[in-house]
PDB file of C-alpha atoms in Angstrom:
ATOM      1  CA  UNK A  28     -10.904 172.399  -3.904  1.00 63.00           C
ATOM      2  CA  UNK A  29     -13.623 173.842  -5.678  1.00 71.00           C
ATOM      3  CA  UNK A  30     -12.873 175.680  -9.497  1.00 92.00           C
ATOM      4  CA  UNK A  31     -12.383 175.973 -13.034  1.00 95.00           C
ATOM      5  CA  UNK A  32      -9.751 174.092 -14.999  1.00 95.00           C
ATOM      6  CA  UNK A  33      -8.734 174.974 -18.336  1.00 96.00           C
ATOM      7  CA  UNK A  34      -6.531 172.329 -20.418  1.00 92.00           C
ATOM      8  CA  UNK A  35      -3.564 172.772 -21.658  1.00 92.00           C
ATOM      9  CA  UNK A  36      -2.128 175.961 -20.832  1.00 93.00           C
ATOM     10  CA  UNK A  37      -0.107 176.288 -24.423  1.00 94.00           C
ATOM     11  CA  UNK A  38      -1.412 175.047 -27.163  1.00 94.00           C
ATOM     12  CA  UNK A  39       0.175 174.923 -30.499  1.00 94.00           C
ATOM     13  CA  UNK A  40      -1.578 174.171 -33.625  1.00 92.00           C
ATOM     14  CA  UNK A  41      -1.094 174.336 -37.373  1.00 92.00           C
ATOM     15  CA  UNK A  42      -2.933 176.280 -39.584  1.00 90.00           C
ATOM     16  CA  UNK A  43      -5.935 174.464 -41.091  1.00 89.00           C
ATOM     17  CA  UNK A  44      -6.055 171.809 -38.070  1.00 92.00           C
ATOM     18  CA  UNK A  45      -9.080 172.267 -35.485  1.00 94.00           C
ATOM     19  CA  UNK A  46      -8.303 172.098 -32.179  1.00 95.00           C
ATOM     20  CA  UNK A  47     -10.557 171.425 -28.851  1.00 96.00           C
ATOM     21  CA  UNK A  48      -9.609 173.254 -25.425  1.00 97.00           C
ATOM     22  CA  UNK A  49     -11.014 171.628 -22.319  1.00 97.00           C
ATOM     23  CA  UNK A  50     -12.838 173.937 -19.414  1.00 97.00           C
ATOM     24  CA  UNK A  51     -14.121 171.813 -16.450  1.00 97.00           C
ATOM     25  CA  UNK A  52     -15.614 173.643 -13.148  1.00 97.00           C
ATOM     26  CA  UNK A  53     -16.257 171.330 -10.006  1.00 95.00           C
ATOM     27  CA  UNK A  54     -18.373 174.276  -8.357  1.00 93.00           C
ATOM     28  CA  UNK A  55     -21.911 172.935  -9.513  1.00 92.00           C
ATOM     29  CA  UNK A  56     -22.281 176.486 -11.533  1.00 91.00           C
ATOM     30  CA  UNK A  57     -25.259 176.297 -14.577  1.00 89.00           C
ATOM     31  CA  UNK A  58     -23.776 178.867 -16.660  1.00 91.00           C
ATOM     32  CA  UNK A  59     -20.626 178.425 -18.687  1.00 94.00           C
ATOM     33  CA  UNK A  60     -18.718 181.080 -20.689  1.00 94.00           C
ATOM     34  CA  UNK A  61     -15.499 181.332 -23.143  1.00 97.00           C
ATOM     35  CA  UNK A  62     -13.960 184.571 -23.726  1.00 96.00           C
ATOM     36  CA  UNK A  63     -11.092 185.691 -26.190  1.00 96.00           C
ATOM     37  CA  UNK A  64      -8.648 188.022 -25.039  1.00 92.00           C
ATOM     38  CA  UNK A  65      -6.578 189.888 -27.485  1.00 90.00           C
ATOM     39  CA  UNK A  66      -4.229 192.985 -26.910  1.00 80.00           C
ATOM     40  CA  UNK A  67      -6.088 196.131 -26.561  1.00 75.00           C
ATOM     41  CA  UNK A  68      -9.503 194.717 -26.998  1.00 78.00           C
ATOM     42  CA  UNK A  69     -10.520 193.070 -23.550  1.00 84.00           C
ATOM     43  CA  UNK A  70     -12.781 190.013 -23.245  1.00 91.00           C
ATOM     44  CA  UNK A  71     -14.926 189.262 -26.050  1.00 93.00           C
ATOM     45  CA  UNK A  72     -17.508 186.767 -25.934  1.00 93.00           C
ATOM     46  CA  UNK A  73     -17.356 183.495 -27.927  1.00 96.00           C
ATOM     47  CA  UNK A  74     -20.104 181.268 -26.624  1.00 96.00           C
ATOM     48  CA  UNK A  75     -22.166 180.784 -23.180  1.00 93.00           C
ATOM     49  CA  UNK A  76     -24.405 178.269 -22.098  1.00 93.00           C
ATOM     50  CA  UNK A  77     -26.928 178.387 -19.181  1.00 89.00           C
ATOM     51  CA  UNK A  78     -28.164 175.293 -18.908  1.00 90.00           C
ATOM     52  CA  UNK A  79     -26.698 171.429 -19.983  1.00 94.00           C
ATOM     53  CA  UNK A  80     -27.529 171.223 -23.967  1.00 95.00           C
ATOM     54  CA  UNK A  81     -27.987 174.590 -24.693  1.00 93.00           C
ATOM     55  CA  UNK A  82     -25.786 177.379 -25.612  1.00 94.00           C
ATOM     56  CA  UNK A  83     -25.627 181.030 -27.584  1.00 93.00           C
ATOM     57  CA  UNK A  84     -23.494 182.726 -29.306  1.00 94.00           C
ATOM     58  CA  UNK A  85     -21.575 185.282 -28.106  1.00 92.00           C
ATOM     59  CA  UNK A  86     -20.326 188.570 -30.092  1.00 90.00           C
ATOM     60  CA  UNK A  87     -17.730 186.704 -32.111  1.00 94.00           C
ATOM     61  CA  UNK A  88     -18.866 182.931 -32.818  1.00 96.00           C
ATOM     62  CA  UNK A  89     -17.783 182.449 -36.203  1.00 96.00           C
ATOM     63  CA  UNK A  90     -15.104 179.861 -36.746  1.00 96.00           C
ATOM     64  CA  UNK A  91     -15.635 178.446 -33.347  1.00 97.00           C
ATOM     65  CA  UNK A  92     -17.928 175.376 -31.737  1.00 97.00           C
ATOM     66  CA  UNK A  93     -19.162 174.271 -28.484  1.00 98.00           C
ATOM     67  CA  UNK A  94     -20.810 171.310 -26.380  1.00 97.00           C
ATOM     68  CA  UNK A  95     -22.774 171.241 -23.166  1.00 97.00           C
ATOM     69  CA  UNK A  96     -23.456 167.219 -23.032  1.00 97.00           C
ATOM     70  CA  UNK A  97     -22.129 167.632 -18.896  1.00 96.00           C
ATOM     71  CA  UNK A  98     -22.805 170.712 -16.354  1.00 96.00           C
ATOM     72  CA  UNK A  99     -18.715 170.358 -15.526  1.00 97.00           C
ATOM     73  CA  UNK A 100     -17.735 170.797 -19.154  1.00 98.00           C
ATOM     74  CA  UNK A 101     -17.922 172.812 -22.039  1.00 98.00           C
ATOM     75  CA  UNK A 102     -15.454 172.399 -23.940  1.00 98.00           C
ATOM     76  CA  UNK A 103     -14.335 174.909 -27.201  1.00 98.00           C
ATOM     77  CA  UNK A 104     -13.179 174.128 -30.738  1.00 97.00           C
ATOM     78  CA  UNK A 105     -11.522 176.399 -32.181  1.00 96.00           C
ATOM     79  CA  UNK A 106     -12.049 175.071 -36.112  1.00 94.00           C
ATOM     80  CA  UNK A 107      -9.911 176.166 -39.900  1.00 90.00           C
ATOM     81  CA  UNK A 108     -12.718 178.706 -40.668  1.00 89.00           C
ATOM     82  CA  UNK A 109     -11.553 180.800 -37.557  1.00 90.00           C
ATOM     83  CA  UNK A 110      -9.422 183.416 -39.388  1.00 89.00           C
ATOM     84  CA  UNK A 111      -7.358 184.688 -36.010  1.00 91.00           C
ATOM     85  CA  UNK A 112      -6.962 181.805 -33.685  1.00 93.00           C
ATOM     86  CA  UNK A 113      -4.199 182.878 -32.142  1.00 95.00           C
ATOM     87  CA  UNK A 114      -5.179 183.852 -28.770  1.00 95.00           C
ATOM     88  CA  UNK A 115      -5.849 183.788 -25.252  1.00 94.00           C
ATOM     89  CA  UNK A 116      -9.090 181.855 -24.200  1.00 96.00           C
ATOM     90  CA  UNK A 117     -10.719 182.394 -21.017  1.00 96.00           C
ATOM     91  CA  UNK A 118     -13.401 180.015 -19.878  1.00 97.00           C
ATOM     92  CA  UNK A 119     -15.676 181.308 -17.013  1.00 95.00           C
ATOM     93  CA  UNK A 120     -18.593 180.047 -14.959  1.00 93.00           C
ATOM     94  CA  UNK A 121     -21.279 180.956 -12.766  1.00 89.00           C
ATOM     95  CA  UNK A 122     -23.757 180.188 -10.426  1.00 83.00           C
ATOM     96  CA  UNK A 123     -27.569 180.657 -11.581  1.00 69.00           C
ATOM     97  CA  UNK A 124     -27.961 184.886 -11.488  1.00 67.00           C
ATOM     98  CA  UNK A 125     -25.212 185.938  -9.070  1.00 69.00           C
ATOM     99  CA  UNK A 126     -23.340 188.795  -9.815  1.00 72.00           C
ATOM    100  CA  UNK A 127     -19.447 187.557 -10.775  1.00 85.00           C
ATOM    101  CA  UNK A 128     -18.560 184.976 -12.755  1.00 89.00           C
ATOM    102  CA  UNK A 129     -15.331 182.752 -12.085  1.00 92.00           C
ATOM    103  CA  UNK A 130     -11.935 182.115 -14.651  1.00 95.00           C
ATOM    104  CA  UNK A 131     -10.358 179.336 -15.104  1.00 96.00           C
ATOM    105  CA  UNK A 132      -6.188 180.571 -15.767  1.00 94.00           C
ATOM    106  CA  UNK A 133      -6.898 180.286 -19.440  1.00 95.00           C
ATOM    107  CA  UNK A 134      -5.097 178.870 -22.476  1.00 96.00           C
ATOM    108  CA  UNK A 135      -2.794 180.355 -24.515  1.00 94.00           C
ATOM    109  CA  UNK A 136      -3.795 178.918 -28.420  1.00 95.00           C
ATOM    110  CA  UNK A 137      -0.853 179.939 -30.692  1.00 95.00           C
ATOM    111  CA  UNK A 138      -1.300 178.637 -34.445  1.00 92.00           C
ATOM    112  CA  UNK A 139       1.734 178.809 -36.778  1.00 88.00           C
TER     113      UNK A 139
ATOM    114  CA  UNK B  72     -19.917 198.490 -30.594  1.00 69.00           C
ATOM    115  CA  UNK B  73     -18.314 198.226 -27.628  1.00 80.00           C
ATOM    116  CA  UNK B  74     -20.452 199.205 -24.811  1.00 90.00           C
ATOM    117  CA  UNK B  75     -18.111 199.151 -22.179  1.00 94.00           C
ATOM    118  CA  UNK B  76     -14.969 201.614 -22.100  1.00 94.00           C
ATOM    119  CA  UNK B  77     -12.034 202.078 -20.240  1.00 95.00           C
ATOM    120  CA  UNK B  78     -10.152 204.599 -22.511  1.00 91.00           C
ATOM    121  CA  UNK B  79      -6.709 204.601 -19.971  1.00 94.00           C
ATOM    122  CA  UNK B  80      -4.627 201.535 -21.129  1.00 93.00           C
ATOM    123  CA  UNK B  81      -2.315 202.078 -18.677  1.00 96.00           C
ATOM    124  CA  UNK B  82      -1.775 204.377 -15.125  1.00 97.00           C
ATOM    125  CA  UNK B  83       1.141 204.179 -13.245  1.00 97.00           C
ATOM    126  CA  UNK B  84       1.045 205.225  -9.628  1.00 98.00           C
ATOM    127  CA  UNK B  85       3.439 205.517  -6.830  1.00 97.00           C
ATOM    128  CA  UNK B  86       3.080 203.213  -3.814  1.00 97.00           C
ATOM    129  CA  UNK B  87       1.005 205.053  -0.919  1.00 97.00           C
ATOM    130  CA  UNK B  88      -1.271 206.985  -3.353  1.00 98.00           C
ATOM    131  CA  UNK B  89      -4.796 206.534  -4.837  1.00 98.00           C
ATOM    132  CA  UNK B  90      -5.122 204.537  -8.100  1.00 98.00           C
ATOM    133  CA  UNK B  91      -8.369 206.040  -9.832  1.00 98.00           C
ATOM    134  CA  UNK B  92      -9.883 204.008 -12.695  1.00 98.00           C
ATOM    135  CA  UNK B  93     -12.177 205.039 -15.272  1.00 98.00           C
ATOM    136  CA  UNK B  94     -15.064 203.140 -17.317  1.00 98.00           C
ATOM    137  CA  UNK B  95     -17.810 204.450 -19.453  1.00 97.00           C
ATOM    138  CA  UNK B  96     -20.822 202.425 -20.357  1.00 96.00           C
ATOM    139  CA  UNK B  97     -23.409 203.201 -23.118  1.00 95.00           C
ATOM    140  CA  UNK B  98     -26.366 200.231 -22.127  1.00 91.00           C
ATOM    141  CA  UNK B  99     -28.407 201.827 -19.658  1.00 91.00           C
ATOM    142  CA  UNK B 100     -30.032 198.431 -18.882  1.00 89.00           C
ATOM    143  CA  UNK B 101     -26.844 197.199 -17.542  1.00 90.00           C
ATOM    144  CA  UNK B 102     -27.563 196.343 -14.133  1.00 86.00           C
ATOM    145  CA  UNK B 103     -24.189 195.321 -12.530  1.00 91.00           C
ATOM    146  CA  UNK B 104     -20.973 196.803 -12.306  1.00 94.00           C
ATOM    147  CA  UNK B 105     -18.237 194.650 -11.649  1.00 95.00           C
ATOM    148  CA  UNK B 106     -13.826 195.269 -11.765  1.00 97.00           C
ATOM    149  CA  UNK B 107     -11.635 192.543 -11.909  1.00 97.00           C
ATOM    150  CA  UNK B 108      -7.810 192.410 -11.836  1.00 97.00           C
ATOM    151  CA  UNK B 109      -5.558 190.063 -14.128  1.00 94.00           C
ATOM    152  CA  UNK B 110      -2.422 189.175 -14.134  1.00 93.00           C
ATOM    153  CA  UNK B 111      -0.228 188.100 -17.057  1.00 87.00           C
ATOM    154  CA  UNK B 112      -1.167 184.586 -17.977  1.00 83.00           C
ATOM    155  CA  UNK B 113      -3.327 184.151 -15.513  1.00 89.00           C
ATOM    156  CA  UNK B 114      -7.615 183.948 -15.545  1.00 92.00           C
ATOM    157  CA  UNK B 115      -9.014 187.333 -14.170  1.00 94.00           C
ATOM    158  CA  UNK B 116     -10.117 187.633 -10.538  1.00 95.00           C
ATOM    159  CA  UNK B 117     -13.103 189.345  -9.330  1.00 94.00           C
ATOM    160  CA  UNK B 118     -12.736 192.249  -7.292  1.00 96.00           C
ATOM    161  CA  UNK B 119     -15.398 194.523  -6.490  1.00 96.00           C
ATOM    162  CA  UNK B 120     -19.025 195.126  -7.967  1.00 94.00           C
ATOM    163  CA  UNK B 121     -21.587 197.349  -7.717  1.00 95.00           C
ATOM    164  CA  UNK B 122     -25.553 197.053  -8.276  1.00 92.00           C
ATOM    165  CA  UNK B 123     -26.892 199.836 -10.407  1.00 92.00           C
ATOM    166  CA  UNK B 124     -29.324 201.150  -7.662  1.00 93.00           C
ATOM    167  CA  UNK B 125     -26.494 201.951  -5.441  1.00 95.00           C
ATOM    168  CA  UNK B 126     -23.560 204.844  -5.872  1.00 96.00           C
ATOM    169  CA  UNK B 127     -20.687 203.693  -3.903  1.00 97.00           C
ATOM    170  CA  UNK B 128     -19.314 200.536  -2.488  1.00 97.00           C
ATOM    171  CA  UNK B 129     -16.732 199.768  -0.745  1.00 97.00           C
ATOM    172  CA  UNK B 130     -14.374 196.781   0.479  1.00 96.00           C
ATOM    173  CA  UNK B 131     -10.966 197.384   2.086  1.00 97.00           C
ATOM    174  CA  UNK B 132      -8.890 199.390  -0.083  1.00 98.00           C
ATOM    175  CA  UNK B 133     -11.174 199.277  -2.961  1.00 98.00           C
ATOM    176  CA  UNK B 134     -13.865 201.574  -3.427  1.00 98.00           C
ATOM    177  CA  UNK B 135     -16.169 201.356  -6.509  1.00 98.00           C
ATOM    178  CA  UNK B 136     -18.414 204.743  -7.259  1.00 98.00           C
ATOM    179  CA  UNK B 137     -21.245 204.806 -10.103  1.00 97.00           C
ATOM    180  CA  UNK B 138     -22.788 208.038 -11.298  1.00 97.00           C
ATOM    181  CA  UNK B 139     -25.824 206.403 -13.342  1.00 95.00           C
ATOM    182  CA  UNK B 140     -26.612 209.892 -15.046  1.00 95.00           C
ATOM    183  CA  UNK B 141     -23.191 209.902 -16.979  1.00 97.00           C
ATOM    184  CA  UNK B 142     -22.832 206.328 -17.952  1.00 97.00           C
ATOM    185  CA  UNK B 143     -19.539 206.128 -15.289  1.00 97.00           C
ATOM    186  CA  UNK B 144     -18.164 204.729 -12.943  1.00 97.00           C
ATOM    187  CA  UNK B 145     -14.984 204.361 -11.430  1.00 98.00           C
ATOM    188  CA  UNK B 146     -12.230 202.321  -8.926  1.00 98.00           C
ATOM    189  CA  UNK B 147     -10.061 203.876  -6.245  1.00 98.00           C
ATOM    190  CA  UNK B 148      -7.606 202.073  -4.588  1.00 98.00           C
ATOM    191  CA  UNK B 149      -6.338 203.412  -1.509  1.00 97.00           C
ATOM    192  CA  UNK B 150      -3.553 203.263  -0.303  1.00 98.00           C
ATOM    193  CA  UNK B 151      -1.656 202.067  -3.340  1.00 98.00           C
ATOM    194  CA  UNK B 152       0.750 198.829  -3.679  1.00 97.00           C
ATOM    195  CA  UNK B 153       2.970 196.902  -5.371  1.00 96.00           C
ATOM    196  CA  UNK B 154       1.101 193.766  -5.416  1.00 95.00           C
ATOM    197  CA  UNK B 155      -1.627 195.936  -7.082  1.00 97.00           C
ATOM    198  CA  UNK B 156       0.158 196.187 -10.378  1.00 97.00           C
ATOM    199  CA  UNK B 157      -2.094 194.331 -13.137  1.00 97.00           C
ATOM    200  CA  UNK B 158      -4.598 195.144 -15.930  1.00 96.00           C
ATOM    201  CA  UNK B 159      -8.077 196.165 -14.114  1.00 97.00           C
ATOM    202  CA  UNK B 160     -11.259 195.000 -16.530  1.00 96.00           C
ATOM    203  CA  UNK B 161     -14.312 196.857 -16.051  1.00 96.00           C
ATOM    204  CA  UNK B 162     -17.469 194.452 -16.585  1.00 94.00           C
ATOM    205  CA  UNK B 163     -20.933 195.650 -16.736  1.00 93.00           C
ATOM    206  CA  UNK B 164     -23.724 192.752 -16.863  1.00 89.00           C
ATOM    207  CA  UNK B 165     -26.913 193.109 -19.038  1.00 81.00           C
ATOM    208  CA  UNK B 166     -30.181 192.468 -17.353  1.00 72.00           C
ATOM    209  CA  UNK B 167     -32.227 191.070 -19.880  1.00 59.00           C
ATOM    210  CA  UNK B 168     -30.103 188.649 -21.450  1.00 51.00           C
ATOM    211  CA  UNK B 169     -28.899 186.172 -18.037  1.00 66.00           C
ATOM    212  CA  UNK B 170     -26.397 188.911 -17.464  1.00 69.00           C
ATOM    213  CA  UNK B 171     -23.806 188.262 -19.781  1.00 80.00           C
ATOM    214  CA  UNK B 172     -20.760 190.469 -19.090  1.00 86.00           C
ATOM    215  CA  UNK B 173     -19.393 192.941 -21.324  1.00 89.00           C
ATOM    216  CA  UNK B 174     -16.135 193.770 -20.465  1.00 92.00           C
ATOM    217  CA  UNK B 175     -13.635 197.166 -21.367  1.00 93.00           C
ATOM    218  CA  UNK B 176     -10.121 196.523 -22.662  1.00 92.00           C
ATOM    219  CA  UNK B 177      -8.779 196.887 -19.677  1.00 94.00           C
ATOM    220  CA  UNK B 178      -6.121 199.247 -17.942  1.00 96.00           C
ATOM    221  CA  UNK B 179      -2.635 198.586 -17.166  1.00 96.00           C
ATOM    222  CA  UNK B 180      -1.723 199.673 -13.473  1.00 98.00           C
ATOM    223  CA  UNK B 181       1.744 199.899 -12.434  1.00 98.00           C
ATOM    224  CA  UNK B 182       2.717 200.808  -8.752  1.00 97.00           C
ATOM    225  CA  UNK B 183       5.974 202.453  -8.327  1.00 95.00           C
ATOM    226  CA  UNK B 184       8.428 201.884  -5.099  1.00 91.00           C
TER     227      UNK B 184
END
Protein backbone atom coordinates (compact mmCIF):
# COMPACT_ATOMS: atom_id res chain seq x y z
CA UNK A 1 0.00 0.00 0.00
CA UNK A 2 1.06 3.19 -1.16
CA UNK A 3 1.47 6.40 1.67
CA UNK A 4 2.95 8.50 4.16
CA UNK A 5 4.26 7.27 7.50
CA UNK A 6 4.99 9.44 10.28
CA UNK A 7 7.10 7.94 13.36
CA UNK A 8 6.19 7.73 16.47
CA UNK A 9 2.81 8.83 17.04
CA UNK A 10 3.65 10.34 20.80
CA UNK A 11 6.59 11.66 21.42
CA UNK A 12 7.80 12.90 24.68
CA UNK A 13 10.78 14.97 25.16
CA UNK A 14 12.48 17.11 27.78
CA UNK A 15 13.04 20.53 27.57
CA UNK A 16 16.45 21.44 26.11
CA UNK A 17 16.80 17.87 24.28
CA UNK A 18 16.36 17.92 20.30
CA UNK A 19 14.37 15.51 18.96
CA UNK A 20 14.02 14.02 15.18
CA UNK A 21 10.44 12.84 13.85
CA UNK A 22 10.54 10.46 10.91
CA UNK A 23 8.07 11.09 7.66
CA UNK A 24 8.56 8.41 4.92
CA UNK A 25 6.08 8.33 1.70
CA UNK A 26 6.34 5.14 -0.63
CA UNK A 27 4.21 7.07 -3.39
CA UNK A 28 7.31 8.32 -5.50
CA UNK A 29 5.98 12.11 -4.68
CA UNK A 30 9.02 15.04 -5.25
CA UNK A 31 7.65 17.42 -2.89
CA UNK A 32 7.72 17.00 0.86
CA UNK A 33 6.06 19.21 3.51
CA UNK A 34 5.83 19.49 7.55
CA UNK A 35 3.14 21.42 9.05
CA UNK A 36 2.44 22.45 12.79
CA UNK A 37 -0.92 22.34 14.00
CA UNK A 38 -1.83 24.20 17.07
CA UNK A 39 -5.39 25.00 18.53
CA UNK A 40 -7.08 27.73 16.75
CA UNK A 41 -4.37 28.45 14.31
CA UNK A 42 -4.60 25.70 11.48
CA UNK A 43 -1.58 24.37 9.57
CA UNK A 44 1.39 26.42 9.54
CA UNK A 45 4.24 25.72 7.46
CA UNK A 46 7.63 24.60 8.86
CA UNK A 47 9.71 23.45 5.94
CA UNK A 48 9.08 21.94 2.24
CA UNK A 49 11.28 20.51 -0.14
CA UNK A 50 10.69 19.91 -3.90
CA UNK A 51 13.32 18.15 -4.98
CA UNK A 52 16.09 15.52 -3.06
CA UNK A 53 18.74 18.09 -1.34
CA UNK A 54 16.88 21.03 -1.37
CA UNK A 55 14.41 22.56 0.88
CA UNK A 56 12.75 26.17 2.08
CA UNK A 57 11.54 27.47 4.78
CA UNK A 58 8.22 27.70 5.53
CA UNK A 59 6.37 30.62 7.63
CA UNK A 60 7.71 29.45 10.97
CA UNK A 61 11.32 27.75 10.58
CA UNK A 62 13.04 28.98 13.48
CA UNK A 63 14.07 26.41 16.02
CA UNK A 64 13.49 23.64 13.61
CA UNK A 65 15.83 21.54 10.89
CA UNK A 66 15.41 19.36 7.98
CA UNK A 67 17.12 16.77 5.49
CA UNK A 68 16.27 15.64 2.00
CA UNK A 69 19.42 13.08 1.47
CA UNK A 70 16.32 10.35 0.06
CA UNK A 71 13.00 11.24 -2.08
CA UNK A 72 11.07 8.79 0.72
CA UNK A 73 12.29 10.83 3.66
CA UNK A 74 12.46 14.01 5.17
CA UNK A 75 12.74 13.82 8.30
CA UNK A 76 12.20 17.01 11.08
CA UNK A 77 14.18 18.09 14.13
CA UNK A 78 12.61 19.81 16.26
CA UNK A 79 15.92 21.46 18.22
CA UNK A 80 16.25 23.57 22.16
CA UNK A 81 16.01 26.94 20.30
CA UNK A 82 12.32 26.04 19.33
CA UNK A 83 10.50 28.03 22.06
CA UNK A 84 6.88 26.03 21.67
CA UNK A 85 7.55 22.50 20.68
CA UNK A 86 4.76 21.16 21.94
CA UNK A 87 2.65 20.24 19.12
CA UNK A 88 1.09 18.38 16.49
CA UNK A 89 3.30 17.79 13.31
CA UNK A 90 1.88 16.95 10.09
CA UNK A 91 4.14 15.77 7.32
CA UNK A 92 2.62 15.91 3.76
CA UNK A 93 3.67 15.04 0.22
CA UNK A 94 2.97 15.49 -3.26
CA UNK A 95 3.31 14.61 -6.63
CA UNK A 96 5.22 17.22 -9.01
CA UNK A 97 2.26 20.23 -9.49
CA UNK A 98 -0.98 18.36 -8.75
CA UNK A 99 -3.45 19.98 -6.88
CA UNK A 100 -3.69 18.07 -3.15
CA UNK A 101 -1.12 17.10 -1.19
CA UNK A 102 -1.23 13.82 1.05
CA UNK A 103 -0.83 13.49 5.33
CA UNK A 104 0.77 11.19 6.94
CA UNK A 105 -1.55 10.68 10.64
CA UNK A 106 0.94 12.97 12.27
CA UNK A 107 2.85 13.04 15.56
CA UNK A 108 1.89 14.31 18.59
CA UNK A 109 5.46 16.07 20.15
CA UNK A 110 4.70 16.88 23.84
CA UNK A 111 7.86 18.41 25.76
CA UNK A 112 7.70 18.64 29.58
CA UNK B 1 -0.75 37.55 8.00
CA UNK B 2 -2.83 34.93 7.52
CA UNK B 3 -4.16 34.82 4.10
CA UNK B 4 -6.53 32.24 4.41
CA UNK B 5 -9.70 32.57 6.82
CA UNK B 6 -12.29 30.55 8.06
CA UNK B 7 -13.69 32.84 10.85
CA UNK B 8 -16.53 29.88 12.10
CA UNK B 9 -14.56 27.60 14.54
CA UNK B 10 -17.26 25.54 14.92
CA UNK B 11 -21.08 24.78 13.18
CA UNK B 12 -23.18 22.30 14.40
CA UNK B 13 -25.85 20.91 12.14
CA UNK B 14 -28.59 18.44 12.38
CA UNK B 15 -28.39 15.22 10.36
CA UNK B 16 -30.41 15.63 6.92
CA UNK B 17 -29.54 19.36 6.49
CA UNK B 18 -26.91 21.41 4.56
CA UNK B 19 -23.56 22.12 6.30
CA UNK B 20 -22.34 25.54 4.68
CA UNK B 21 -18.67 26.48 5.23
CA UNK B 22 -17.06 29.68 4.90
CA UNK B 23 -13.35 30.81 3.85
CA UNK B 24 -11.98 34.13 2.89
CA UNK B 25 -8.74 34.54 1.07
CA UNK B 26 -6.72 37.80 0.62
CA UNK B 27 -3.84 36.41 -2.27
CA UNK B 28 -5.46 36.90 -5.42
CA UNK B 29 -2.72 34.79 -7.10
CA UNK B 30 -3.90 31.81 -5.31
CA UNK B 31 -4.82 29.50 -7.89
CA UNK B 32 -6.37 26.43 -6.12
CA UNK B 33 -8.93 25.96 -3.71
CA UNK B 34 -8.89 22.95 -1.85
CA UNK B 35 -11.15 21.59 1.74
CA UNK B 36 -10.02 18.89 3.66
CA UNK B 37 -11.59 17.15 6.69
CA UNK B 38 -9.60 15.95 9.92
CA UNK B 39 -10.28 14.03 12.46
CA UNK B 40 -8.86 14.11 16.00
CA UNK B 41 -5.41 12.64 15.88
CA UNK B 42 -5.50 11.79 12.69
CA UNK B 43 -3.51 13.46 9.28
CA UNK B 44 -6.12 15.56 7.25
CA UNK B 45 -7.83 14.07 4.19
CA UNK B 46 -8.46 15.77 1.03
CA UNK B 47 -11.83 16.40 0.03
CA UNK B 48 -12.78 18.60 -2.64
CA UNK B 49 -10.88 21.41 -4.69
CA UNK B 50 -11.55 23.86 -6.95
CA UNK B 51 -9.34 25.66 -9.79
CA UNK B 52 -9.65 29.40 -9.67
CA UNK B 53 -11.05 29.68 -13.29
CA UNK B 54 -14.03 27.73 -12.37
CA UNK B 55 -17.15 28.74 -9.83
CA UNK B 56 -18.60 25.57 -8.67
CA UNK B 57 -17.65 21.99 -8.33
CA UNK B 58 -19.13 19.34 -7.28
CA UNK B 59 -18.62 15.58 -6.04
CA UNK B 60 -21.37 13.61 -4.28
CA UNK B 61 -22.54 15.40 -1.37
CA UNK B 62 -19.94 17.99 -1.49
CA UNK B 63 -20.21 20.97 -3.43
CA UNK B 64 -17.41 23.62 -3.43
CA UNK B 65 -18.52 27.33 -4.87
CA UNK B 66 -15.83 30.26 -5.45
CA UNK B 67 -16.88 33.83 -6.06
CA UNK B 68 -13.29 35.20 -7.23
CA UNK B 69 -14.58 38.93 -6.94
CA UNK B 70 -15.00 38.66 -3.05
CA UNK B 71 -12.03 36.63 -2.08
CA UNK B 72 -14.71 33.53 -1.02
CA UNK B 73 -15.55 30.60 -1.28
CA UNK B 74 -17.45 28.11 0.38
CA UNK B 75 -18.48 24.07 1.14
CA UNK B 76 -21.98 22.63 1.25
CA UNK B 77 -22.61 19.38 2.27
CA UNK B 78 -25.78 17.94 1.42
CA UNK B 79 -27.50 15.95 2.94
CA UNK B 80 -25.80 16.14 6.30
CA UNK B 81 -24.29 13.11 8.52
CA UNK B 82 -22.92 11.86 11.36
CA UNK B 83 -19.82 10.52 9.97
CA UNK B 84 -19.34 14.15 8.72
CA UNK B 85 -18.50 15.53 12.11
CA UNK B 86 -14.71 16.84 12.00
CA UNK B 87 -12.73 20.11 11.63
CA UNK B 88 -12.97 21.19 7.73
CA UNK B 89 -9.47 23.16 6.65
CA UNK B 90 -9.78 25.43 3.87
CA UNK B 91 -6.41 25.42 1.72
CA UNK B 92 -5.72 27.79 -1.00
CA UNK B 93 -2.36 27.04 -3.09
CA UNK B 94 -0.09 29.92 -4.36
CA UNK B 95 0.85 29.85 -7.97
CA UNK B 96 4.10 31.25 -8.07
CA UNK B 97 5.80 29.63 -5.37
CA UNK B 98 5.25 25.40 -6.37
CA UNK B 99 1.89 25.89 -4.78
CA UNK B 100 2.51 25.73 -1.30
CA UNK B 101 -0.76 25.56 0.67
CA UNK B 102 -1.93 28.01 3.04
CA UNK B 103 -4.38 26.70 5.12
CA UNK B 104 -7.43 28.52 7.57
CA UNK B 105 -7.75 27.37 11.18
CA UNK B 106 -10.20 25.29 10.47
CA UNK B 107 -13.98 24.76 11.50
CA UNK B 108 -15.40 22.38 13.85
CA UNK B 109 -18.57 20.55 12.36
CA UNK B 110 -20.77 18.63 14.51
CA UNK B 111 -23.83 16.66 13.07
CA UNK B 112 -26.64 16.17 15.39
CA UNK B 113 -29.00 12.83 15.45
Amino acid sequence: DGGITQSPKYLFRKEGQNVTLSCEQNLNHDAMYWYRQDPGQGLRLIYYSQIVNDFQKGDIAEGYSVSREKKESFPLTVTSAQKNPTAFYLCASRLDRATEAFFGQGTRLTVV
Amino acid sequence: DQQVKQNSPSLSVQEGRISILNCDYTNSMFDYFLWYKKYPAEGPTFLISISSIKDKNEDGRFTVFLNKSAKHLSLHIVPSQPGDSAVYFCAARGAGSWGKLQFGAGTQVVVTP
